[in-house]
mmCIF file of C-alpha atoms in Angstrom:
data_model
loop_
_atom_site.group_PDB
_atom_site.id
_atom_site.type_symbol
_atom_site.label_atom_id
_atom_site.label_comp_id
_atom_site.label_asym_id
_atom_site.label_seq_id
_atom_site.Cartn_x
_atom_site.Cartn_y
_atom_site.Cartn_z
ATOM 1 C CA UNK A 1 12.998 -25.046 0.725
ATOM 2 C CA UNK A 2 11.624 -23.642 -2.419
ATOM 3 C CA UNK A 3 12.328 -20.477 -3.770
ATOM 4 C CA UNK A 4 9.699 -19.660 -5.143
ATOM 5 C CA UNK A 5 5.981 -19.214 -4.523
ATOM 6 C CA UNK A 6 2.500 -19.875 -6.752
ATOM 7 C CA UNK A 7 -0.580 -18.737 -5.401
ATOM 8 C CA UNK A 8 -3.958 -17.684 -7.161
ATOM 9 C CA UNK A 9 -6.771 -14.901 -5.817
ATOM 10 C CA UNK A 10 -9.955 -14.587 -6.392
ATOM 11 C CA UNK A 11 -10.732 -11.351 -8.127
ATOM 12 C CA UNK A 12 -14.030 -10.837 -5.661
ATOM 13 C CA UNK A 13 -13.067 -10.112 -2.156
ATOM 14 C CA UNK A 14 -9.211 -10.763 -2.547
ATOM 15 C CA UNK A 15 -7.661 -11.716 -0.122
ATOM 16 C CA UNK A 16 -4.547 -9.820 0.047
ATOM 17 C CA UNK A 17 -3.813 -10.399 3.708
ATOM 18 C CA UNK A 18 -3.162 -13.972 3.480
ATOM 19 C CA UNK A 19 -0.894 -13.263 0.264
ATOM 20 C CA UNK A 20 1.418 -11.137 2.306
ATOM 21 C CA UNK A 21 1.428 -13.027 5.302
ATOM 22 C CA UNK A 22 2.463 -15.756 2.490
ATOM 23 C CA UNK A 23 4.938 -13.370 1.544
ATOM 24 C CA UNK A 24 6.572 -12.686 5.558
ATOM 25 C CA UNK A 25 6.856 -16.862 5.857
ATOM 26 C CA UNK A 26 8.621 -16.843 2.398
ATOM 27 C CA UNK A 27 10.925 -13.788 2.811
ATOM 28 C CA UNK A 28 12.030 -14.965 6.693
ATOM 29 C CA UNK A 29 12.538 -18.552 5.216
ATOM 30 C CA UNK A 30 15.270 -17.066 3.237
ATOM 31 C CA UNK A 31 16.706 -14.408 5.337
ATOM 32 C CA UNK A 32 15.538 -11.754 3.054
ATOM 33 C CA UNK A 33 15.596 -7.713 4.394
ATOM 34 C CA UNK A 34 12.646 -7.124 5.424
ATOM 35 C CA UNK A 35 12.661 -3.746 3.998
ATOM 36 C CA UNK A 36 12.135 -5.506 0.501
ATOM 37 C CA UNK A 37 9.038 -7.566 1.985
ATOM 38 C CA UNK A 38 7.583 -3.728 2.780
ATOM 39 C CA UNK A 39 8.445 -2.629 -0.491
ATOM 40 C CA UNK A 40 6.626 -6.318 -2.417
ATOM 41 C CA UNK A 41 3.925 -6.498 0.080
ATOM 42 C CA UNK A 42 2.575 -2.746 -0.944
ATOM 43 C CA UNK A 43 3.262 -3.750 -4.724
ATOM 44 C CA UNK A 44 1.169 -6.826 -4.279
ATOM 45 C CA UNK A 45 -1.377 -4.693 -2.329
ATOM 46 C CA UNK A 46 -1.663 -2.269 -5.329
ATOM 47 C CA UNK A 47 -1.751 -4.592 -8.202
ATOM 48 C CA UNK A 48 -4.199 -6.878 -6.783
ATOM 49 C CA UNK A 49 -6.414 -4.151 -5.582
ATOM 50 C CA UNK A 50 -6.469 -2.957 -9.150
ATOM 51 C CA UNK A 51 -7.451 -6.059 -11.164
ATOM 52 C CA UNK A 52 -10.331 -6.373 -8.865
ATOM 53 C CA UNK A 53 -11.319 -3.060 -9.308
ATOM 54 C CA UNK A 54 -11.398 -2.718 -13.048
ATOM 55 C CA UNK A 55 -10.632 -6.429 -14.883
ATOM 56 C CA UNK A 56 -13.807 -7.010 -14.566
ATOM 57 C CA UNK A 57 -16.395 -4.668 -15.578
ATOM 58 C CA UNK A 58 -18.942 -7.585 -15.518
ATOM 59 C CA UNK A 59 -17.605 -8.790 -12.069
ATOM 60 C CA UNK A 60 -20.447 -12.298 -12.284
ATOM 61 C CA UNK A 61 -17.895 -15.168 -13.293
ATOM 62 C CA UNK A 62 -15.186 -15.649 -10.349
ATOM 63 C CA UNK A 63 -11.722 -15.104 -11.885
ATOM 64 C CA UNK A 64 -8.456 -15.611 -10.471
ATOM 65 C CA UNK A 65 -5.092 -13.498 -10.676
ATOM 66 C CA UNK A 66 -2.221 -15.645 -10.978
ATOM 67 C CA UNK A 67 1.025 -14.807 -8.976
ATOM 68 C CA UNK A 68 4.491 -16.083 -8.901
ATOM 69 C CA UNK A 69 7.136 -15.029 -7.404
ATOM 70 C CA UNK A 70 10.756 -16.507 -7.148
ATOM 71 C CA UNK A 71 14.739 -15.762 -7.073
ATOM 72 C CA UNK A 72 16.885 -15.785 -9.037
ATOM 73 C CA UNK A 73 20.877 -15.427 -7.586
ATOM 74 C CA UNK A 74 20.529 -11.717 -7.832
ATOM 75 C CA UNK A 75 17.201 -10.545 -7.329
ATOM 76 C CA UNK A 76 14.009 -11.027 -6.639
ATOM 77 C CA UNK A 77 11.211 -11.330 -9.536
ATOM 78 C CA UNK A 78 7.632 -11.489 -9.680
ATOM 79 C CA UNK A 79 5.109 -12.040 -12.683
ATOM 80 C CA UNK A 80 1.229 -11.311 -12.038
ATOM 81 C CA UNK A 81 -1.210 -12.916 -14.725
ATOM 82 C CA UNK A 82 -4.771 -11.848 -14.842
ATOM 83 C CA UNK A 83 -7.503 -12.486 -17.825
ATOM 84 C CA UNK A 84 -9.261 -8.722 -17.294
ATOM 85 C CA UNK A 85 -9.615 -6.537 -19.490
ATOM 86 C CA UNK A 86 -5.950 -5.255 -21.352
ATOM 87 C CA UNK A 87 -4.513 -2.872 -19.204
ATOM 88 C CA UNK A 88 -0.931 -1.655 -19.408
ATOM 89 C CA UNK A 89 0.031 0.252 -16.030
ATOM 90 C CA UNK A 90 3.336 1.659 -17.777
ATOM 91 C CA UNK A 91 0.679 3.812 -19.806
ATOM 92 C CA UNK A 92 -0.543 5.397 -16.955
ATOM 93 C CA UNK A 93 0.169 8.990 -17.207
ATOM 94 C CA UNK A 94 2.471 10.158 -13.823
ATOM 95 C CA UNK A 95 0.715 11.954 -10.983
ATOM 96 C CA UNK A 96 1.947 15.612 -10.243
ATOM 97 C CA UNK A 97 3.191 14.891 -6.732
ATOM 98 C CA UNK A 98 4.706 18.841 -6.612
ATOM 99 C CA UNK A 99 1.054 20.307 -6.166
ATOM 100 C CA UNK A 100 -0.014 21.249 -2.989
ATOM 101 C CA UNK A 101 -2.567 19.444 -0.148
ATOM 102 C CA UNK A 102 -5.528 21.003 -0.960
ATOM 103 C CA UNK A 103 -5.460 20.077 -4.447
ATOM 104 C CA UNK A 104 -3.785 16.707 -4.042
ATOM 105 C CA UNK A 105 -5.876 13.497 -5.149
ATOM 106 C CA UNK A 106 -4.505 9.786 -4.433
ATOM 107 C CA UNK A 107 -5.579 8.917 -8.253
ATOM 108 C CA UNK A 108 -3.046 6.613 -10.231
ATOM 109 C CA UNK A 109 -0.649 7.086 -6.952
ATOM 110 C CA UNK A 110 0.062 3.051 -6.418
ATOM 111 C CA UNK A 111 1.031 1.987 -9.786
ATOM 112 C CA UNK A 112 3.240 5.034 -9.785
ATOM 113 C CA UNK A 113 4.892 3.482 -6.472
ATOM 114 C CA UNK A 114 5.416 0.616 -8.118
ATOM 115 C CA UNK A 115 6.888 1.810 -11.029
ATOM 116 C CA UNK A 116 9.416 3.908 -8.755
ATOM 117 C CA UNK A 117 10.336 1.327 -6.103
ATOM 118 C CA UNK A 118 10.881 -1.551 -8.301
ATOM 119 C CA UNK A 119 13.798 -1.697 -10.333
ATOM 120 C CA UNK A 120 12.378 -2.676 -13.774
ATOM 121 C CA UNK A 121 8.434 -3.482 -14.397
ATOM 122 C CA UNK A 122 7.148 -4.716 -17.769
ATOM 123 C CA UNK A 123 3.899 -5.778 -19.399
ATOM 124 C CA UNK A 124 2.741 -7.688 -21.683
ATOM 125 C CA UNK A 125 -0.343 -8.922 -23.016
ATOM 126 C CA UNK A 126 -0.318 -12.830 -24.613
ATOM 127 C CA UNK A 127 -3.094 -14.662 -24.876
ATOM 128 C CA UNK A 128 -5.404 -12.582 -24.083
ATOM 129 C CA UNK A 129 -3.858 -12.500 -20.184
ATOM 130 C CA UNK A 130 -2.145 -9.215 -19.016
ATOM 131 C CA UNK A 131 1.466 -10.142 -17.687
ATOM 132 C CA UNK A 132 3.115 -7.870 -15.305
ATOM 133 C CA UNK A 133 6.608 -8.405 -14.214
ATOM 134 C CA UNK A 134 8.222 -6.838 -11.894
ATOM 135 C CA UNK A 135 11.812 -7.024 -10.063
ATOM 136 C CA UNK A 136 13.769 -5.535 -7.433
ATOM 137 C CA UNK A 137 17.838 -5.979 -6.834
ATOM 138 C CA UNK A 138 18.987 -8.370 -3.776
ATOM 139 C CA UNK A 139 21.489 -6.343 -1.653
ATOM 140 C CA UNK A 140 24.820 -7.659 -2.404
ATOM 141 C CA UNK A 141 25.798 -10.230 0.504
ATOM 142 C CA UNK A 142 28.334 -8.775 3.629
ATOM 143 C CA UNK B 1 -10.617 3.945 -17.732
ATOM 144 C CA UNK B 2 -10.728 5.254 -14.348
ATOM 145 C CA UNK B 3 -8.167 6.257 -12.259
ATOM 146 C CA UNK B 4 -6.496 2.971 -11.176
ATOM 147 C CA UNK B 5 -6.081 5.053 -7.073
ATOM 148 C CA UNK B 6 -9.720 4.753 -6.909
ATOM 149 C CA UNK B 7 -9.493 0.790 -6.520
ATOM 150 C CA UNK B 8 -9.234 1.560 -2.712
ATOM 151 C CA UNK B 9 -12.835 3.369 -2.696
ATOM 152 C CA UNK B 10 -14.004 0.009 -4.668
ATOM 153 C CA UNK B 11 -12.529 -2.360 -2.306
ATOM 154 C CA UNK B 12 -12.543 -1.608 0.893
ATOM 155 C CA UNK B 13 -16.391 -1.996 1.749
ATOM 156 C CA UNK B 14 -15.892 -5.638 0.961
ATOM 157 C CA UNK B 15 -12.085 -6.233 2.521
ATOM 158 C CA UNK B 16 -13.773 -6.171 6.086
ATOM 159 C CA UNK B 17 -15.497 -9.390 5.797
ATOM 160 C CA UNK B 18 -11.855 -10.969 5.608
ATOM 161 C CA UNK B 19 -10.557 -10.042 9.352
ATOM 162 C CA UNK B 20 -12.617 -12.939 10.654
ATOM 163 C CA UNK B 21 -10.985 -11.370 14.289
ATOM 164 C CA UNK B 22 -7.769 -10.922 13.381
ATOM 165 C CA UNK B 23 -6.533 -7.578 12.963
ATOM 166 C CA UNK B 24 -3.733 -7.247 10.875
ATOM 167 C CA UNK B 25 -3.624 -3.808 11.675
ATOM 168 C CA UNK B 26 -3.994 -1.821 15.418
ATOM 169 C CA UNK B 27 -4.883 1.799 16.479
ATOM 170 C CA UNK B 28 -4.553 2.831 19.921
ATOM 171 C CA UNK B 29 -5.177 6.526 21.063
ATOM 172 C CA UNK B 30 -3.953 7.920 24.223
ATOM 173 C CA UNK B 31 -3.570 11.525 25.492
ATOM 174 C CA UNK B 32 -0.119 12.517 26.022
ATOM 175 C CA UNK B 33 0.193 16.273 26.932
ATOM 176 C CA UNK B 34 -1.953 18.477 24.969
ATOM 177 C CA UNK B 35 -2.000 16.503 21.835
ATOM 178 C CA UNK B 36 -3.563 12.879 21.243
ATOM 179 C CA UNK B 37 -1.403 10.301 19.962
ATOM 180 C CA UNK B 38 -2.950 7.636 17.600
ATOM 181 C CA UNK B 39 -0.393 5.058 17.375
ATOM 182 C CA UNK B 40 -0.889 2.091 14.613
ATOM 183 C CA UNK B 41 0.699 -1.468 14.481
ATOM 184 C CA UNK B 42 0.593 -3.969 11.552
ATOM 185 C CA UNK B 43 -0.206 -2.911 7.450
ATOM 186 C CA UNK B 44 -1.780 0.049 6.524
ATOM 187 C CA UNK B 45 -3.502 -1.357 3.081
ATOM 188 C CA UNK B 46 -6.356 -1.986 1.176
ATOM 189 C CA UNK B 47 -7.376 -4.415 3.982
ATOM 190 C CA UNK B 48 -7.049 -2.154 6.668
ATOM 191 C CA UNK B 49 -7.569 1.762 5.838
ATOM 192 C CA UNK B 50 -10.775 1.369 6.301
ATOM 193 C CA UNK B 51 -10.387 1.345 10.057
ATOM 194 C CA UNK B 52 -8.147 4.063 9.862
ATOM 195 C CA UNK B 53 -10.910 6.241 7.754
ATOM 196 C CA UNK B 54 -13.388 5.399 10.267
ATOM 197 C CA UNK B 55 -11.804 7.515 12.969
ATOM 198 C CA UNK B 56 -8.934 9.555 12.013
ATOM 199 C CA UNK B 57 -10.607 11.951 9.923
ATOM 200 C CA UNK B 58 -13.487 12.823 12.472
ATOM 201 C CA UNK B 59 -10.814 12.785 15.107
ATOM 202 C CA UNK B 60 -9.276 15.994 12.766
ATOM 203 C CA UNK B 61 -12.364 17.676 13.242
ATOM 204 C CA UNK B 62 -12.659 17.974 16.633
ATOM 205 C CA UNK B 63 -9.292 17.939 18.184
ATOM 206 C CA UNK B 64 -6.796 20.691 17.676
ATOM 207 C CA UNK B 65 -3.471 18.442 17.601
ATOM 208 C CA UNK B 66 -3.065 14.480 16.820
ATOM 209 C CA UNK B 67 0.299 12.750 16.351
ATOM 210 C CA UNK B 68 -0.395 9.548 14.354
ATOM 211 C CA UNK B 69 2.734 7.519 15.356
ATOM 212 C CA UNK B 70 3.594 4.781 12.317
ATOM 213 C CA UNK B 71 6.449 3.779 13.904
ATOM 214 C CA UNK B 72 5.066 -0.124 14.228
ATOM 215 C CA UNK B 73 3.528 0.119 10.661
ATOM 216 C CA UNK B 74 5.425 -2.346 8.699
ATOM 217 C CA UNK B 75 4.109 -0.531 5.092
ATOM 218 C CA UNK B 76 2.170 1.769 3.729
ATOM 219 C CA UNK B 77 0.184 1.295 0.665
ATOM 220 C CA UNK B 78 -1.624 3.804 -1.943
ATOM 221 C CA UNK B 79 -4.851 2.830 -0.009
ATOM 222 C CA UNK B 80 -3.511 4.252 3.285
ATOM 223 C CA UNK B 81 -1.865 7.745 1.849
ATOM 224 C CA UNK B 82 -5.337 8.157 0.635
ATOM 225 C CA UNK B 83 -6.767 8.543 4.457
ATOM 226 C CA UNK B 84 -4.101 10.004 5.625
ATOM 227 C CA UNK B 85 -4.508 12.942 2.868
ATOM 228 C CA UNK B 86 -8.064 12.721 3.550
ATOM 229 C CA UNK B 87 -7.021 13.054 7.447
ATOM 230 C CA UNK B 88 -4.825 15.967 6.768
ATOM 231 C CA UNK B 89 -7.138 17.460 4.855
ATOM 232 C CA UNK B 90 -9.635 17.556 7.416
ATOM 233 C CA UNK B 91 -7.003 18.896 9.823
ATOM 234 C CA UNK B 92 -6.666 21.416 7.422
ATOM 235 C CA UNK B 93 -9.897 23.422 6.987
ATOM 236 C CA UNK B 94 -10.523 22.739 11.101
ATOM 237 C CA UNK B 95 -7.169 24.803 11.697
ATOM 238 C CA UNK B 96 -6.343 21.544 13.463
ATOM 239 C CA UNK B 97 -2.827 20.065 13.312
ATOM 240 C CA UNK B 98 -1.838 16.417 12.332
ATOM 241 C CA UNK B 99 1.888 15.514 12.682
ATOM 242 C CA UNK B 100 3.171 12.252 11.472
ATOM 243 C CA UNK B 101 6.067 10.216 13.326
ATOM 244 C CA UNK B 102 8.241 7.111 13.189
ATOM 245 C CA UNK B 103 8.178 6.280 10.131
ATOM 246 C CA UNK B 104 10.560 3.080 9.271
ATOM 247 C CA UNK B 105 12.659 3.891 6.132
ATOM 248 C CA UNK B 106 10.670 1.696 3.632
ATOM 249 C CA UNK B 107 7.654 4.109 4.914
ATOM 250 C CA UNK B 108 9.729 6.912 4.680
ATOM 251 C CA UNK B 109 10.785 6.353 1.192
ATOM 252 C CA UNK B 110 6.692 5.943 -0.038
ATOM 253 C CA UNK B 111 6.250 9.259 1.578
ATOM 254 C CA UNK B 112 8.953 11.129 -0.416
ATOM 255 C CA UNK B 113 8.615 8.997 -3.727
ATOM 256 C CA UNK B 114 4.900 10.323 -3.448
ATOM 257 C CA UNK B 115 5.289 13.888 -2.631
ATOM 258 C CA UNK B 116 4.176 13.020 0.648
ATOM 259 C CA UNK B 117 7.228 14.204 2.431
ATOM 260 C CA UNK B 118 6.704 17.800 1.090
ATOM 261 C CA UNK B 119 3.093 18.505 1.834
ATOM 262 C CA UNK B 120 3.083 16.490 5.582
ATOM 263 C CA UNK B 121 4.696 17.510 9.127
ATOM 264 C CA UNK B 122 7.130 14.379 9.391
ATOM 265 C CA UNK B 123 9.061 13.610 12.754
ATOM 266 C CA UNK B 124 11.438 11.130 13.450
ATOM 267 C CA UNK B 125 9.774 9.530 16.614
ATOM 268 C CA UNK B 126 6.635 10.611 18.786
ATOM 269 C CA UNK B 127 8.893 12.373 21.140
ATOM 270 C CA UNK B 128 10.023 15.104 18.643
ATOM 271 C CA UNK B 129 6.703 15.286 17.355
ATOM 272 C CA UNK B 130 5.027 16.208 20.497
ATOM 273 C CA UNK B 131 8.225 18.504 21.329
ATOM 274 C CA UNK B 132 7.181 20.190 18.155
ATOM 275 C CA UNK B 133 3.353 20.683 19.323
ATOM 276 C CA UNK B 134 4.324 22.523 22.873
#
């Protein structure tokens, strides 16, 4: 059984759904909580989602974001590749999420998630590729 | 550069064509005393909000107290907070009341990281929602 997992998505029409259900085969393989699948499965949703929303300005040529995701004996670590434009999330300012309903907006909200539920995320850019890599802590066994 | 949230607006008109008839996520609606219940199974996500936005917030607008039960939602993404504060919003300028319920703890942990928690009726399960309603 491997333990770890390549897979590429198109940047038009991504298709997220078969990446998590990727995800659900991998993480029961391995007996992993299934509260960490939740918590990967939305980061995956809101990385992906934002690549194909802004990489791209020209959006004509079909790119692909390249994901990998493996273990290590600890935890569980991820690394996202994409050739958009040079975007680092970690300088995305933090939303206010005191202020009230009427004036709350969603804006900035999933990389913020990320940034909160993993337990380290870092970027890089190298060779003109942006390189996000992100990790969350195994519960220690029972 | 825009606001990275707004990736769900972007998306979602072209995630539909990738259900091909399955339906990774479910919503049921059924009356249960004087409130209706809109109960979801599966991912609420980029893929799927859409269906959610295509009902819940007109559903705000004309009826005076909806429980949407999460309880067999498995996550819930930036893309889906957006409709539900869109939902609750709606709720909010009808006078209408929208009570949220079941969440599972990785749910429940998205809602308070985000502020969620704070500006949202939360129950634990439908029961004590609709207790809360009478």
């Amino acid at each position: 059984m491997s333990d770890e997992i390549f897979m590429r998505i198109a940047t038009v029409d991504p298709d997220i759904e078969s990446l998590i259900d990727r995800l659900e085969v991998f993480f029961a393989d391995h007996g992993l909580p299934t509260a960490l699948l939740q918590t990967f499965a939305l980061a995956f949703d809101e990385v992906v989602c934002n690549i194909a929303s802004y990489g791209y300005p020209d959006n004509k040529v079909e790119h692909g974001i390249d994901i990998h995701l493996w273990l290590t004996p600890g935890e569980i670590r991820v690394e996202v590749v994409d050739d958009g434009v040079a975007f680092d999330p970690l300088q995305v300012p933090e939303p206010d999420t005191t202020i009230s309903l009427d004036d709350r907006e969603i804006g900035g909200l999933g990389i913020f998630l990320i940034r909160k539920l993993m337990d380290s995320v870092a970027y890089q850019r190298r060779d003109e590729r942006n390189h996000l890599i992100f990790s969350k802590q195994l519960p220690a066994p029972t | 550069m825009s606001s990275p949230g707004d990736a769900v607006q972007q998306i979602k008109a072209s995630s539909n064509a990738a259900f091909n008839g399955k339906k990774p996520m479910n919503i049921q609606e059924l009356n249960e005393q004087s409130a209706l219940v809109v109960a979801l199974s599966g991912r609420l996500d980029s893929t799927t909000a859409k269906q959610l936005e295509d009902m819940l917030p007109e559903r705000m607008q004309t009826t005076p107290q909806v429980v949407l039960d999460l309880a067999e939602i498995q996550y819930v993404s930036s893309a889906g907070l957006r409709v539900i504060l869109k939902a609750a919003k709606a709720a909010k300028s009808a006078g209408h009341r929208l009570l949220l319920a079941g969440l599972a703890p990785q749910v429940q942990e998205v809602f308070q990281v985000s502020g969620f928690a704070t500006i949202l009726a939360i129950h634990s399960d439908r029961a004590m929602a609709l207790e809360a309603l009478a």
